[in-house]
Amino acid sequence: MSVELNELTVGQDIGSRAIDVSRADLVRYAGASGDFNPIHWNGRFAEQVGLPGVIAHGMFTMGAAVQLVTDWIGNPAAVVDYQTRFTKPVLVEDVDGPGASIEVSGAIGAIDADNGTARVDLTVTAAGVKVLVKAQAVVKVW
Amino acid sequence: MSEQAGVNPDLAGRVYPAGAAYTVGREKIREFASAVKATHPAHFDVEAARALGYTDLVAPPTFAIIVAQRADAQLIEDSDSGIDFSRVVHADQRFVHHRPIVAGDELVAELHVDQVRAMGGGAMITTRAEISTVAGEKTATTTSSILVRGEGQ
């Protein structure tokens, strides 16, 4: 699929997906990223510091959510600017299989014809609550 | 401004010079891509990356966090920063890519503490990592804010 800048319109939907998250996914992300904060794998520790339980790394959610954009544009290096605020934690239950589901949808938020870029605004929720706010990815459109 | 969860207000403006280089490996790109559930072939297959015009496997958009968090560790572990890591919450994050990160890159990061401000009984600290190759080519700028929670936050 090839995206053309002059065929994009502000507000246009780029799609949506659900990302299942298990405790094993958090352990895998901890190892891959080097972020071994125990709130992401140790329920006792998480509760001691006042959390409802083990929560996903904000950076896991941010990293997984942008795949919608990467797949839409067809080139991971097209993402030249990506930012978000982390507002609510994603609680991942201790169950066999997925302990949470993250819902991601994206829409074109702005088009910059001079720079050949488009901004995709992501809506990212878990259990019906927004977990990322102002999640915006600027992509280079060739 | 004394009550900022013990965080040293004089951190703002501090610069931590680049430390040892981080070499971006193919297997690390594959591992990180799998960990964020990325499936694009340019993360896994060298020929697919080259077909897109890159010299080697392309890192996912948030891969630079590995290099940035290594730089952040200098601040958190600095004995006079006053940061209690067990009370740290990640508040926001941004990646600006000056060029794609690819396997084989040798990256260094210079860490800037841009802002320290009181928030409730805690402190919000904004840092910026200027990531470049060892040859001096600008690669990415990452900006991160962490909230060090005060008592009762």
mmCIF file of C-alpha atoms in Angstrom, chain A residues 20-75:
data_model
loop_
_atom_site.group_PDB
_atom_site.id
_atom_site.type_symbol
_atom_site.label_atom_id
_atom_site.label_comp_id
_atom_site.label_asym_id
_atom_site.label_seq_id
_atom_site.Cartn_x
_atom_site.Cartn_y
_atom_site.Cartn_z
ATOM 1 C CA ASP A 20 -3.237 -8.353 23.724
ATOM 2 C CA VAL A 21 -0.795 -7.992 26.624
ATOM 3 C CA SER A 22 0.301 -10.816 28.898
ATOM 4 C CA ARG A 23 2.673 -10.879 31.859
ATOM 5 C CA ALA A 24 5.116 -12.698 29.563
ATOM 6 C CA ASP A 25 4.994 -9.738 27.160
ATOM 7 C CA LEU A 26 6.096 -7.435 29.995
ATOM 8 C CA VAL A 27 8.975 -9.727 30.930
ATOM 9 C CA ARG A 28 10.008 -9.829 27.263
ATOM 10 C CA TYR A 29 9.868 -6.023 27.027
ATOM 11 C CA ALA A 30 11.859 -5.663 30.262
ATOM 12 C CA GLY A 31 14.618 -7.834 28.831
ATOM 13 C CA ALA A 32 14.607 -6.192 25.413
ATOM 14 C CA SER A 33 14.630 -2.639 26.768
ATOM 15 C CA GLY A 34 16.677 -3.076 29.939
ATOM 16 C CA ASP A 35 13.892 -1.580 32.091
ATOM 17 C CA PHE A 36 13.610 -4.039 34.978
ATOM 18 C CA ASN A 37 11.526 -1.863 37.307
ATOM 19 C CA PRO A 38 9.722 -4.488 39.456
ATOM 20 C CA ILE A 39 6.354 -2.706 39.131
ATOM 21 C CA HIS A 40 6.236 -4.334 35.690
ATOM 22 C CA TRP A 41 6.627 -7.932 36.868
ATOM 23 C CA ASN A 42 6.330 -8.196 40.667
ATOM 24 C CA GLY A 43 2.773 -7.885 41.981
ATOM 25 C CA ARG A 44 3.810 -7.679 45.634
ATOM 26 C CA PHE A 45 6.190 -4.821 44.897
ATOM 27 C CA ALA A 46 3.632 -3.009 42.739
ATOM 28 C CA GLU A 47 1.071 -3.117 45.543
ATOM 29 C CA GLN A 48 3.616 -1.965 48.118
ATOM 30 C CA VAL A 49 4.163 1.220 46.127
ATOM 31 C CA GLY A 50 0.442 1.870 45.865
ATOM 32 C CA LEU A 51 -0.400 0.449 42.454
ATOM 33 C CA PRO A 52 -3.407 -1.827 41.901
ATOM 34 C CA GLY A 53 -1.035 -4.508 40.561
ATOM 35 C CA VAL A 54 1.523 -5.139 37.830
ATOM 36 C CA ILE A 55 1.329 -2.480 35.134
ATOM 37 C CA ALA A 56 2.733 -2.377 31.610
ATOM 38 C CA HIS A 57 5.769 -0.231 30.882
ATOM 39 C CA GLY A 58 4.541 3.061 29.424
ATOM 40 C CA MET A 59 7.219 2.549 26.807
ATOM 41 C CA PHE A 60 5.769 -0.869 25.935
ATOM 42 C CA THR A 61 2.401 0.733 25.245
ATOM 43 C CA MET A 62 3.989 3.602 23.314
ATOM 44 C CA GLY A 63 6.148 1.210 21.283
ATOM 45 C CA ALA A 64 3.333 -1.200 20.497
ATOM 46 C CA ALA A 65 0.774 1.500 19.647
ATOM 47 C CA VAL A 66 2.917 3.023 16.890
ATOM 48 C CA GLN A 67 2.880 -0.230 14.909
ATOM 49 C CA LEU A 68 -0.508 0.816 13.554
ATOM 50 C CA VAL A 69 1.216 3.840 11.992
ATOM 51 C CA THR A 70 4.255 1.897 10.781
ATOM 52 C CA ASP A 71 2.097 -0.685 9.043
ATOM 53 C CA TRP A 72 -0.137 1.989 7.490
ATOM 54 C CA ILE A 73 2.770 3.988 6.038
ATOM 55 C CA GLY A 74 4.718 0.817 5.151
ATOM 56 C CA ASN A 75 8.100 1.983 6.471
#
